[in-house]
Short mmCIF file of C-alpha atoms in Angstrom, two decimals:
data_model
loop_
_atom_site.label_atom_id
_atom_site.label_comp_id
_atom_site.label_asym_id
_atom_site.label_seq_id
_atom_site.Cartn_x
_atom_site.Cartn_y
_atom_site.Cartn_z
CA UNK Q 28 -4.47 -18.23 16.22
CA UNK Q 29 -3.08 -19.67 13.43
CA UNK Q 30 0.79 -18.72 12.02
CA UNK Q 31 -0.22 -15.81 9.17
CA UNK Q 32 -3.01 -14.77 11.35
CA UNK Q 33 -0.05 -13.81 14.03
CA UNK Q 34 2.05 -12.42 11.40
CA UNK Q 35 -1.11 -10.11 9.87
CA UNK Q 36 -1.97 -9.19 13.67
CA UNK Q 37 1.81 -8.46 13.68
CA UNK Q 38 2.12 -6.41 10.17
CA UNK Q 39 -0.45 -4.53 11.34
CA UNK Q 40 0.22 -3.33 14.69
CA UNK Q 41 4.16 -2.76 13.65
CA UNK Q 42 5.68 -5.31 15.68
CA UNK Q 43 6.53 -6.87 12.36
CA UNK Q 44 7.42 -4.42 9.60
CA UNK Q 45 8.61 -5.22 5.67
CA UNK Q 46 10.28 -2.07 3.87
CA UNK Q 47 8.25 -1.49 1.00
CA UNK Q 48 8.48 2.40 0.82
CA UNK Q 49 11.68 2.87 1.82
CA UNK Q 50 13.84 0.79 -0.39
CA UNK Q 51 12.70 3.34 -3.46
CA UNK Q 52 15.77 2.93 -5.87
CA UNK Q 53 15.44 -1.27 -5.90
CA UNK Q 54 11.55 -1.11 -6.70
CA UNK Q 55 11.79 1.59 -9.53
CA UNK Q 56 14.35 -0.40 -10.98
CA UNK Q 57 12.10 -3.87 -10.85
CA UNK Q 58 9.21 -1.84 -12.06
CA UNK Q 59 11.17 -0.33 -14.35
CA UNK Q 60 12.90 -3.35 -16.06
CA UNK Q 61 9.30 -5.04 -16.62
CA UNK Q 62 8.18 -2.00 -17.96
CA UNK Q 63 10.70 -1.55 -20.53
CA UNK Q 64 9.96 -5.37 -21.42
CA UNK Q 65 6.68 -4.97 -21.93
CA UNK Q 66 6.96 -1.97 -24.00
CA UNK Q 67 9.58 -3.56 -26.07
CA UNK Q 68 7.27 -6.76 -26.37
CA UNK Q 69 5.00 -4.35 -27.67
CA UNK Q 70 6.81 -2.74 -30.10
CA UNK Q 71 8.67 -5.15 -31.39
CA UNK Q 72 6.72 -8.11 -31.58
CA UNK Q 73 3.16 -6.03 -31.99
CA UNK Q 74 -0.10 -7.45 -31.17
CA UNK Q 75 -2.23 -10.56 -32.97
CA UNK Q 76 -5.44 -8.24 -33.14
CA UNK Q 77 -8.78 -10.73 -33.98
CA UNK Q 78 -10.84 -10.84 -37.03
CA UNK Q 79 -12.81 -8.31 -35.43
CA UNK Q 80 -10.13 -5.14 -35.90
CA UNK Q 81 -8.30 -6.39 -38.60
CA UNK Q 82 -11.45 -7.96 -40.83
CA UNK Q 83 -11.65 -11.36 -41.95
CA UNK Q 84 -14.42 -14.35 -42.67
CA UNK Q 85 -16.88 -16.40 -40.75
CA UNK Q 86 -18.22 -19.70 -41.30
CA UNK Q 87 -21.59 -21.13 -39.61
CA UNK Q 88 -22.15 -24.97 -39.89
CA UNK Q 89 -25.30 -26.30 -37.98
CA UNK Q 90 -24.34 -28.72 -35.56
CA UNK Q 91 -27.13 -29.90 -33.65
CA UNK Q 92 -25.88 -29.88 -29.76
CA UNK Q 93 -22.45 -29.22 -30.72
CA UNK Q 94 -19.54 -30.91 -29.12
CA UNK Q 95 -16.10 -29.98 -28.18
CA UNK Q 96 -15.16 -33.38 -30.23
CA UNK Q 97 -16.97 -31.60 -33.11
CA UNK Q 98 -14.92 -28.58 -32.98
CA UNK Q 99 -12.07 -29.75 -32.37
CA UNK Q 100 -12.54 -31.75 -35.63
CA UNK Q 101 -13.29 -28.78 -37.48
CA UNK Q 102 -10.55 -26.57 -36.42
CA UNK Q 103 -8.21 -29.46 -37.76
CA UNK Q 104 -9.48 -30.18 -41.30
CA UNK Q 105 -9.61 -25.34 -41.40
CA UNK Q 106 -6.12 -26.23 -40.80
CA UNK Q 107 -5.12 -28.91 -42.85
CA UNK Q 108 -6.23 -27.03 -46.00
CA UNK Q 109 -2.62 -25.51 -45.75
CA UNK Q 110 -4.15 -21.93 -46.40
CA UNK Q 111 -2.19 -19.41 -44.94
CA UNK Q 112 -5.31 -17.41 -43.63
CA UNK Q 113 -6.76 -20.19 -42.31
CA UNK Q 114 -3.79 -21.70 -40.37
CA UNK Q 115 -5.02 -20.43 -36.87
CA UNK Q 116 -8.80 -20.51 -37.23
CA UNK Q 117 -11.14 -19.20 -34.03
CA UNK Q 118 -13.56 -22.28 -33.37
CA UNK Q 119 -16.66 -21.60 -30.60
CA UNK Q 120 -19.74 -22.81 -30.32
CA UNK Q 121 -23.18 -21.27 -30.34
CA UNK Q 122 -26.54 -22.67 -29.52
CA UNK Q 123 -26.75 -25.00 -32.62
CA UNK Q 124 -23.71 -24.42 -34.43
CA UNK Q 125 -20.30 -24.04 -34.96
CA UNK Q 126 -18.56 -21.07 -35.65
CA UNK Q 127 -15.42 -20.91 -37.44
CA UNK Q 128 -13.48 -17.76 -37.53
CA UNK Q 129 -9.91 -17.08 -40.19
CA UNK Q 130 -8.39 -14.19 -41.76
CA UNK Q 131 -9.59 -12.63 -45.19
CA UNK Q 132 -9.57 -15.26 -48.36
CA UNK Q 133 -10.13 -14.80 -51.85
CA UNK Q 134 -13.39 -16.59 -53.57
CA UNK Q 135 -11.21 -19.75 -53.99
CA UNK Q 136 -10.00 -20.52 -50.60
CA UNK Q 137 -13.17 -19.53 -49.31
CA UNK Q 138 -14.94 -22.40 -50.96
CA UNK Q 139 -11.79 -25.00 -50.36
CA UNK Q 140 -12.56 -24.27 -46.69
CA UNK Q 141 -16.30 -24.75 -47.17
CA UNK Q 142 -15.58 -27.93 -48.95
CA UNK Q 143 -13.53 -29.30 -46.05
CA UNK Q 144 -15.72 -28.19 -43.45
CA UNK Q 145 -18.45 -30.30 -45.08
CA UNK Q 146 -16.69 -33.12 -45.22
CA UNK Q 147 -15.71 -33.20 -41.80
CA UNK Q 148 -18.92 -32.30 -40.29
CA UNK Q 149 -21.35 -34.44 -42.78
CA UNK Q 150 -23.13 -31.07 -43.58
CA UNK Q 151 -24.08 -29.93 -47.26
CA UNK Q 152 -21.59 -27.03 -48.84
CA UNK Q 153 -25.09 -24.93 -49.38
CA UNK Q 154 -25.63 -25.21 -45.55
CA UNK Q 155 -22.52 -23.75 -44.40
CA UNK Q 156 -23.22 -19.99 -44.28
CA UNK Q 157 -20.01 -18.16 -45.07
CA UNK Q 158 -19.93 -14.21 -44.35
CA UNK Q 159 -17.36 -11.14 -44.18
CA UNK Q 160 -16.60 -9.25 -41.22
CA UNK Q 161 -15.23 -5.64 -41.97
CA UNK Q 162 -12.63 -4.02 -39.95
CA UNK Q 163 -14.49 -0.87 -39.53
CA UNK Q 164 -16.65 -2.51 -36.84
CA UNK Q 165 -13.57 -3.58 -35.07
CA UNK Q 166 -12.14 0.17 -35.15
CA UNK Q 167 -15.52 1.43 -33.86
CA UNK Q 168 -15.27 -0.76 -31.16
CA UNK Q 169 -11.47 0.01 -31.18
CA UNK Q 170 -12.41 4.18 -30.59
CA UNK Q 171 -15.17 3.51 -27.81
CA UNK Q 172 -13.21 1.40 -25.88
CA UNK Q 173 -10.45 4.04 -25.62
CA UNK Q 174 -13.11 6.68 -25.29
CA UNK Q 175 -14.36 4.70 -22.09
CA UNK Q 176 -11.11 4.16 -20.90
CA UNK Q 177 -9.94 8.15 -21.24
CA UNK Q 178 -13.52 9.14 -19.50
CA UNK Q 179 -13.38 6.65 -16.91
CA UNK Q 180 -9.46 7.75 -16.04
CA UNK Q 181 -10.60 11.62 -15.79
CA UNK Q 182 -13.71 10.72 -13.30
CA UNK Q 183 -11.98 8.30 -11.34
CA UNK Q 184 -8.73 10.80 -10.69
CA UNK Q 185 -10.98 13.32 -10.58
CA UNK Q 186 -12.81 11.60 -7.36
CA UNK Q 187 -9.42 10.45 -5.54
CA UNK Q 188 -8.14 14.05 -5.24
CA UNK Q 189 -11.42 15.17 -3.84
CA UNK Q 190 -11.94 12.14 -1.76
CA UNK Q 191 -8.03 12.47 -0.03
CA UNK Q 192 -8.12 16.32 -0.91
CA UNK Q 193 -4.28 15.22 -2.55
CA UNK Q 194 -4.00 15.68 -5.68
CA UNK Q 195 -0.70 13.53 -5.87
CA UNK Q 196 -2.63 10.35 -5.04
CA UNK Q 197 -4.24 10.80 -8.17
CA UNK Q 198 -1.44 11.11 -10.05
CA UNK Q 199 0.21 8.19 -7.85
CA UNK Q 200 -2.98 6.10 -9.20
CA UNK Q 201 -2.41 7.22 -12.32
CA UNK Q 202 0.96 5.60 -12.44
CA UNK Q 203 -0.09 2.53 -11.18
CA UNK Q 204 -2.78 2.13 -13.53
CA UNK Q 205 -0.65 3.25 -16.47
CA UNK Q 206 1.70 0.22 -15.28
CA UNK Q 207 -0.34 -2.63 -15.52
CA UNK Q 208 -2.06 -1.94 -18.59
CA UNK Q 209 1.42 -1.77 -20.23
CA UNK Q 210 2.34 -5.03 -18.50
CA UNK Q 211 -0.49 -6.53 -19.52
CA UNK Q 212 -0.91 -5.79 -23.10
CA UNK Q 213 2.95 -6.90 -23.43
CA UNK Q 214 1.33 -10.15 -21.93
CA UNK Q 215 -0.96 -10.52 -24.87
CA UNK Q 216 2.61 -9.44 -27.57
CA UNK Q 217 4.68 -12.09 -25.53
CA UNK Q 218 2.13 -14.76 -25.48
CA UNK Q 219 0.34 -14.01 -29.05
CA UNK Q 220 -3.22 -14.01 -27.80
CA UNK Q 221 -5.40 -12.38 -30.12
CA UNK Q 222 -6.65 -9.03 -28.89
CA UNK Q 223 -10.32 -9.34 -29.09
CA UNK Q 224 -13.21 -7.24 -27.95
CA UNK Q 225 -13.14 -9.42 -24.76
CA UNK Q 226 -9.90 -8.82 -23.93
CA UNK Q 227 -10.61 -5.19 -24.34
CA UNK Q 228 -13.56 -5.68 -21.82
CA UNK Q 229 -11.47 -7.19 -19.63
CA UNK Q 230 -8.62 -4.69 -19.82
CA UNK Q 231 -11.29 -2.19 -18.19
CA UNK Q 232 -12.25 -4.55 -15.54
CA UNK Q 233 -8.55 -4.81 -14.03
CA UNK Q 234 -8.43 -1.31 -14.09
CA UNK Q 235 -11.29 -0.79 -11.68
CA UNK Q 236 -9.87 -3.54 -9.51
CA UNK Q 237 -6.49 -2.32 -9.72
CA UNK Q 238 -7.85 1.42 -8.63
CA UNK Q 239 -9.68 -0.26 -5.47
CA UNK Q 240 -6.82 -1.60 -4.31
CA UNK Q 241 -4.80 1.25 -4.46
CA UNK Q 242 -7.58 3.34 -2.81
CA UNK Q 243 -7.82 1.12 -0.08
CA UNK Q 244 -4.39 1.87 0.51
CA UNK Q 245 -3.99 5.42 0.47
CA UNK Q 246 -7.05 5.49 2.19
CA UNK Q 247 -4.70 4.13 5.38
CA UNK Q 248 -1.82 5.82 4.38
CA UNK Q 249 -4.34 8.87 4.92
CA UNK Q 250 -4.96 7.42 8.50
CA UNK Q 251 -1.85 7.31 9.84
CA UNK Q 252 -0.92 10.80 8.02
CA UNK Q 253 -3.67 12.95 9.74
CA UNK Q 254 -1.67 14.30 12.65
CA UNK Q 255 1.88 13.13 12.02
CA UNK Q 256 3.62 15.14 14.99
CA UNK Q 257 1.04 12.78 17.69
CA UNK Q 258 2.27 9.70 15.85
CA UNK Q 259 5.95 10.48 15.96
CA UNK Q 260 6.79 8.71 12.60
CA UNK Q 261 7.60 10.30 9.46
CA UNK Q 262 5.21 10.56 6.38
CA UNK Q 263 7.42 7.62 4.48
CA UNK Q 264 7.40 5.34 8.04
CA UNK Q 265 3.54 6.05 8.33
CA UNK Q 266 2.59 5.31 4.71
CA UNK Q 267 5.04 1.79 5.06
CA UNK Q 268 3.15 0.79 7.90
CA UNK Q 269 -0.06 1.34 6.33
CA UNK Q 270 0.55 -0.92 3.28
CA UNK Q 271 2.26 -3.79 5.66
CA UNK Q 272 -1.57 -2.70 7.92
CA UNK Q 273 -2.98 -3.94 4.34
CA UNK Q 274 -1.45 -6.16 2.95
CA UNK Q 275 -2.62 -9.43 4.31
CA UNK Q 276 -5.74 -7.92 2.84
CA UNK Q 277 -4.17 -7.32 -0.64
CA UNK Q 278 -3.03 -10.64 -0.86
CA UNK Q 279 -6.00 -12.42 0.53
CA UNK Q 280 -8.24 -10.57 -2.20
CA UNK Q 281 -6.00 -10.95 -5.20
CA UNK Q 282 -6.08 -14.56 -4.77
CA UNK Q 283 -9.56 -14.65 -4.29
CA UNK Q 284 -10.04 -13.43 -7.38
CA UNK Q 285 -7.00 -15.27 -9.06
CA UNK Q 286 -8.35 -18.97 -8.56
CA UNK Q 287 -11.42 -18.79 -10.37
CA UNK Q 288 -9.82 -16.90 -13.22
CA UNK Q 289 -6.94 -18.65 -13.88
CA UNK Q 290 -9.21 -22.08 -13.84
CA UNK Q 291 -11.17 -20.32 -16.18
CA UNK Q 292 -8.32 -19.72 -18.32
CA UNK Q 293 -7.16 -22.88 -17.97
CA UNK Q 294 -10.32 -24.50 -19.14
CA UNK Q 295 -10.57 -22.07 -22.14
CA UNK Q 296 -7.44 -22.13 -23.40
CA UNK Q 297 -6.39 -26.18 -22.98
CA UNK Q 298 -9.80 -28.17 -22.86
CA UNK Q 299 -12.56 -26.11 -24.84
CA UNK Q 300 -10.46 -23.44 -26.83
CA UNK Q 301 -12.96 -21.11 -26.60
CA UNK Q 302 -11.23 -17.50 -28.13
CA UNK Q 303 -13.48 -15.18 -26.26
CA UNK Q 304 -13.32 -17.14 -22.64
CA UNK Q 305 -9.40 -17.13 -22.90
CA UNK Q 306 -9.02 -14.16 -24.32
CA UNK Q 307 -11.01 -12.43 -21.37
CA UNK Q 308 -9.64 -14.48 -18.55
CA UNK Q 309 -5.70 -13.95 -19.61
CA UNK Q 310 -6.41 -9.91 -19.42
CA UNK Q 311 -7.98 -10.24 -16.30
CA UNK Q 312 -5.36 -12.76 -14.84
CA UNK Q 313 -2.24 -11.00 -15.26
CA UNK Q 314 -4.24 -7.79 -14.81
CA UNK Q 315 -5.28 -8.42 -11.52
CA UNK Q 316 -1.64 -9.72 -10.74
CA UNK Q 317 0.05 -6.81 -11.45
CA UNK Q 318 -2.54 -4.82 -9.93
CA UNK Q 319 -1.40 -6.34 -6.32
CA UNK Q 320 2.21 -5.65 -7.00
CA UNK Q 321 1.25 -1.80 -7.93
CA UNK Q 322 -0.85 -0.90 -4.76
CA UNK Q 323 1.20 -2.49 -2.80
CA UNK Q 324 4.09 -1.65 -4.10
CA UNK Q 325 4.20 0.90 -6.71
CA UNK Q 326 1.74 3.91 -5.93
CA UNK Q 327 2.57 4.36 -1.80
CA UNK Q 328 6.22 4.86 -3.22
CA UNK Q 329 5.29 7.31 -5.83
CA UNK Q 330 3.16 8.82 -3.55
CA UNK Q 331 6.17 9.72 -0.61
CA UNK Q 332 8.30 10.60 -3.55
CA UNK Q 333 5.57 13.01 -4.31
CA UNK Q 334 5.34 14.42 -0.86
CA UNK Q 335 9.09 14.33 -0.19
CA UNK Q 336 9.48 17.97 -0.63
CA UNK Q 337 6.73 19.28 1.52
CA UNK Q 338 7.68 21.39 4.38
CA UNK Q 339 5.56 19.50 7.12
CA UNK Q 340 6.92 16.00 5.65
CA UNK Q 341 10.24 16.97 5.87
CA UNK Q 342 10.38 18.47 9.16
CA UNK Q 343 8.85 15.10 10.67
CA UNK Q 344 11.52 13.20 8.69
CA UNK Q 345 13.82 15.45 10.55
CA UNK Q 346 11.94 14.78 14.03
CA UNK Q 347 12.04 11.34 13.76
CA UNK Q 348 15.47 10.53 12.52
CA UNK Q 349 16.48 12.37 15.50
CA UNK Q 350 14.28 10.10 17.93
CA UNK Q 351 15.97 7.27 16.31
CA UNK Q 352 19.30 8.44 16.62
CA UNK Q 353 18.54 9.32 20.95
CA UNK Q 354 16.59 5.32 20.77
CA UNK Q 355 19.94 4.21 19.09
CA UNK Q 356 22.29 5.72 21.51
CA UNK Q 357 20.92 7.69 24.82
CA UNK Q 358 24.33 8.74 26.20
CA UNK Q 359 25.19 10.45 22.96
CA UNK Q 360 25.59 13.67 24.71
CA UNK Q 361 27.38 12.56 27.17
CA UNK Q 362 31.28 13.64 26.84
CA UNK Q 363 33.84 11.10 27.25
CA UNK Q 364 37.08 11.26 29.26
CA UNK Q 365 40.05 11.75 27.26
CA UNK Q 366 43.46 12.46 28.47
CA UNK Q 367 44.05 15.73 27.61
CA UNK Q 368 40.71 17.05 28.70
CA UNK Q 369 41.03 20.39 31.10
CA UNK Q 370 40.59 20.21 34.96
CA UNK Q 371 37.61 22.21 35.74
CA UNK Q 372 37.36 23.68 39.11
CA UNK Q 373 35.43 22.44 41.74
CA UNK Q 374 32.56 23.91 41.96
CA UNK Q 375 31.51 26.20 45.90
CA UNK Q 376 31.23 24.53 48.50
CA UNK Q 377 33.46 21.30 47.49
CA UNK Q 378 36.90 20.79 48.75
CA UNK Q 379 39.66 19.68 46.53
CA UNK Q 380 42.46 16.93 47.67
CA UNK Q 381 45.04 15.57 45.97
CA UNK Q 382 44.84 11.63 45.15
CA UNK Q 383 48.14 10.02 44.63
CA UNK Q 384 47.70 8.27 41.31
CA UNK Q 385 49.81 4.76 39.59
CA UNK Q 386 52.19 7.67 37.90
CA UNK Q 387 52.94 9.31 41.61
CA UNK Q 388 51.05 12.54 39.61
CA UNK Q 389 48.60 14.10 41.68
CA UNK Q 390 45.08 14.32 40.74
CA UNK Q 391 42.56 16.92 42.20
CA UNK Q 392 39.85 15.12 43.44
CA UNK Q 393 36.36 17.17 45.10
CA UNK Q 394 35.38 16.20 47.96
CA UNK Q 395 31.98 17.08 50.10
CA UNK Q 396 32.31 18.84 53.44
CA UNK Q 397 30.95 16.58 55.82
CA UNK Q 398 28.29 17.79 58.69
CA UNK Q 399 28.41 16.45 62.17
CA UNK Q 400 25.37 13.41 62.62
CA UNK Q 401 22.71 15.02 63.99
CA UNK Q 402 19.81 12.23 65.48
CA UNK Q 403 16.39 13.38 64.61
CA UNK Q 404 14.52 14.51 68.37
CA UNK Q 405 12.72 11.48 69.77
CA UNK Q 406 8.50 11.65 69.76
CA UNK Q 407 8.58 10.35 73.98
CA UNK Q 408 10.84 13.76 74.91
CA UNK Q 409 8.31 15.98 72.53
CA UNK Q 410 5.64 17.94 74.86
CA UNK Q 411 2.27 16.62 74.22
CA UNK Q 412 -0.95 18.12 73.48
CA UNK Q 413 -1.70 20.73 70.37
CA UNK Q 414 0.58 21.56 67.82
CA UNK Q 415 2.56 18.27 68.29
CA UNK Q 416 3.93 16.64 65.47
CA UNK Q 417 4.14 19.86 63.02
CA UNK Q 418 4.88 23.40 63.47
CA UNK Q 419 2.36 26.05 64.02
CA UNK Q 420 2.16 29.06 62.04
CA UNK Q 421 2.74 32.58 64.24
CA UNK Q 422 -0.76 33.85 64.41
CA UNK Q 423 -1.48 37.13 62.84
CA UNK Q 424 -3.91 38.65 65.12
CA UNK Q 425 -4.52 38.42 68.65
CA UNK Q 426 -4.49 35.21 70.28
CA UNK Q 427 -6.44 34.01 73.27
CA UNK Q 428 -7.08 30.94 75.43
CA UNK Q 429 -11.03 29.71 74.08
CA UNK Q 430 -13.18 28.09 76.70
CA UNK Q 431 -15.21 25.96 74.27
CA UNK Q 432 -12.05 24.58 72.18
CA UNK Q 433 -9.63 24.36 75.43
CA UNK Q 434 -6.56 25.86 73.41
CA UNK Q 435 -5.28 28.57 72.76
CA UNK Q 436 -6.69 29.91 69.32
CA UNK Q 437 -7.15 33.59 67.00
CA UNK Q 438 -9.58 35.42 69.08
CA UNK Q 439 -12.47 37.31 66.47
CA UNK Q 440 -13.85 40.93 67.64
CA UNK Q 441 -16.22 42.92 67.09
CA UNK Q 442 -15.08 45.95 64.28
CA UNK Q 443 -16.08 48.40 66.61
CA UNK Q 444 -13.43 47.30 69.56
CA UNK Q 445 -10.80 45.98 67.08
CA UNK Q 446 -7.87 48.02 68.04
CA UNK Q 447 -8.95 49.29 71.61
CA UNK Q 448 -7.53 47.70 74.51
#
């Protein structure tokens, strides 16, 4: 067995515990700190929505089997035209053709970058299709994604406190949730990725991997909750050892699912530069991350804050801090000799003397009568035959010397001479 296979065999049978639950005030204030970042990222800073929200223009050139050498050498003559809407142009590639994607331009710059774009790519101006994108499609996309999100939050809470019939694990998922899609969309206002539909799509897929998680753990947590009094541990020591019973499992799956994400964001975002790719792996990378820290972490914490005032938790809290304090110290009770303690009396049937003590004081001391040694009889001087060995009971009736058993036994009459001699 190798070493984190012991320590996962040892997380979860308890031999091995790590104090996620109880240590409440340091996690709220990490989790708190990175919220407030993120938030302030995203106020301050605000996000770099995509030509798809805010509006903007497209340009097709027909490529035939389009390279990332050709794209790369059209991004960098959209750039060198030294427009200001075109500084940061979106370049992908589809089927036949390049796509090249900038802000809104008058008639002018629209035609400098059309002149530029032919030049690099040997294509005719008249070839190059130019066309606007509004932002009302982005805002209907925008309103539905919301929408989804709000309907998929209600259903899913909705299910957890029906499933665990506790209604403060949903709101315990609820918290969770609500942290990592603040983290990560003050991921996308630190970094400046452009918030695309794709990163919206992928925003909704950490959610649902995030909630998993999470229900995976209370799902334990409900385990080792369902008759706390045979389990002896309190509701906080029960849910702890049901996310350290988990969470070789957590971590196995999260980076699972990490590696092939992050090489896909790799890949996007420094070798092809594909928008969309990146844009949908960096949501789902540091989704996904976060989501680890918050089922782990987060929501079994909120959840025994929750729960913290219930009468049954409480009263096993009480239980077993006072098993630990008897396991700590099991002569507790026991008083100690002092100096100035009283002399009790001896109890009946002890004698009290008078030891002569190092100060020439006398101390009462009880003593225990002795009894003379008595030898127990010896088996050769016991008479032989029945009843040796134990001692007979005094018969209750008439006793008589039987013929067919050869002792002397209960004798059995008839009713009618019972009583007559």
């Amino acid at each position: 067995m190798g070493k984190m296979s012991r320590l996962g065999n040892q997380l979860y049978n308890g031999r091995r515990s790590i104090d996620f639950v109880g240590r409440r005030w340091l996690w709220y204030a990490i989790t708190g700190a990175v919220v407030a970042l993120a938030a302030s990222a995203i106020v301050v800073k605000g996000l770099n929505f995509g030509i798809e929200f805010t509006g903007g223009t497209e340009f097709r050139v027909p490529i035939s089997a389009p390279s990332q050498d050709d794209a790369d050498r059209l991004r960098e003559s959209v750039a060198g035209t030294d427009i200001a809407a075109a500084d940061a142009p979106i370049v992908t590639t589809a089927g036949d053709a390049v796509l090249i994607q900038v802000e809104e331009m008058t008639v002018g710059e629209t035609d400098t970058v059309s002149q530029a774009l032919s030049e690099a790519s040997g294509v005719a101006p008249d070839d190059i299709t130019t066309s606007e994108i509004g932002a009302s499609w982005g805002e209907e996309v925008a309103q539905r994604a919301l929408l989804g999100v709000a309907v998929f939050l209600v259903l899913v809470l909705i299910f957890i406190a029906l499933y665990f019939r506790e209604w403060k694990m949903s709101v315990a998922a609820f918290v969770a949730l609500a942290h990592d899609v603040t983290i990560t969309i003050g991921i996308y206002a630190l970094s400046g990725f452009q918030v695309t539909p794709s990163a919206v799509t992928g925003l909704l897929a950490i959610l649902a991997f995030s909630l998993y998680d999470t229900v995976v753990v209370f799902d334990k947590v409900k385990e080792n909750t369902h008759e706390m009094p045979k389990t002896r541990l309190s509701y906080a020591d029960a849910a702890n050892l049901a996310v350290n019973q988990t969470l070789v499992r957590s971590i196995n799956t999260g980076i699972v699912a990490l590696i092939p994400i992050g090489a896909i964001l790799y890949v996007s975002a420094v070798q092809l530069g594909a928008s969309s790719l990146q844009d949908l792996a960096l949501s789902q990378f540091v989704g996904m991350a976060v989501g680890v820290y918050s089922s782990v972490i987060l929501a079994p914490r909120v959840l025994v804050h929750l729960k913290s005032t219930e009468t049954e938790v409480v009263l096993a809290a009480k239980r077993a801090k006072a098993r630990e304090r008897a396991k700590a110290d099991r002569y507790a009770s026991v008083p100690t000799f002092r100096e100035d303690m009283p002399i009790a009396a001896a109890p009946p049937g002890l004698d009290a003397e008078m030891e002569q003590g190092e100060d020439g004081a006398g101390v009462p001391v009880a003593t225990v009568p002795q009894k003379p040694f008595q030898a127990p009889p010896r088996l050769d001087k016991e008479p032989s035959g029945p009843g040796r060995g134990r001692t007979v009971p005094e018969a209750r009736g008439p006793v008589e010397r039987s013929g067919s058993a050869g002792r002397v036994q209960p004798s059995r009459k008839a009713r009618s001479k019972r009583g007559k001699k």
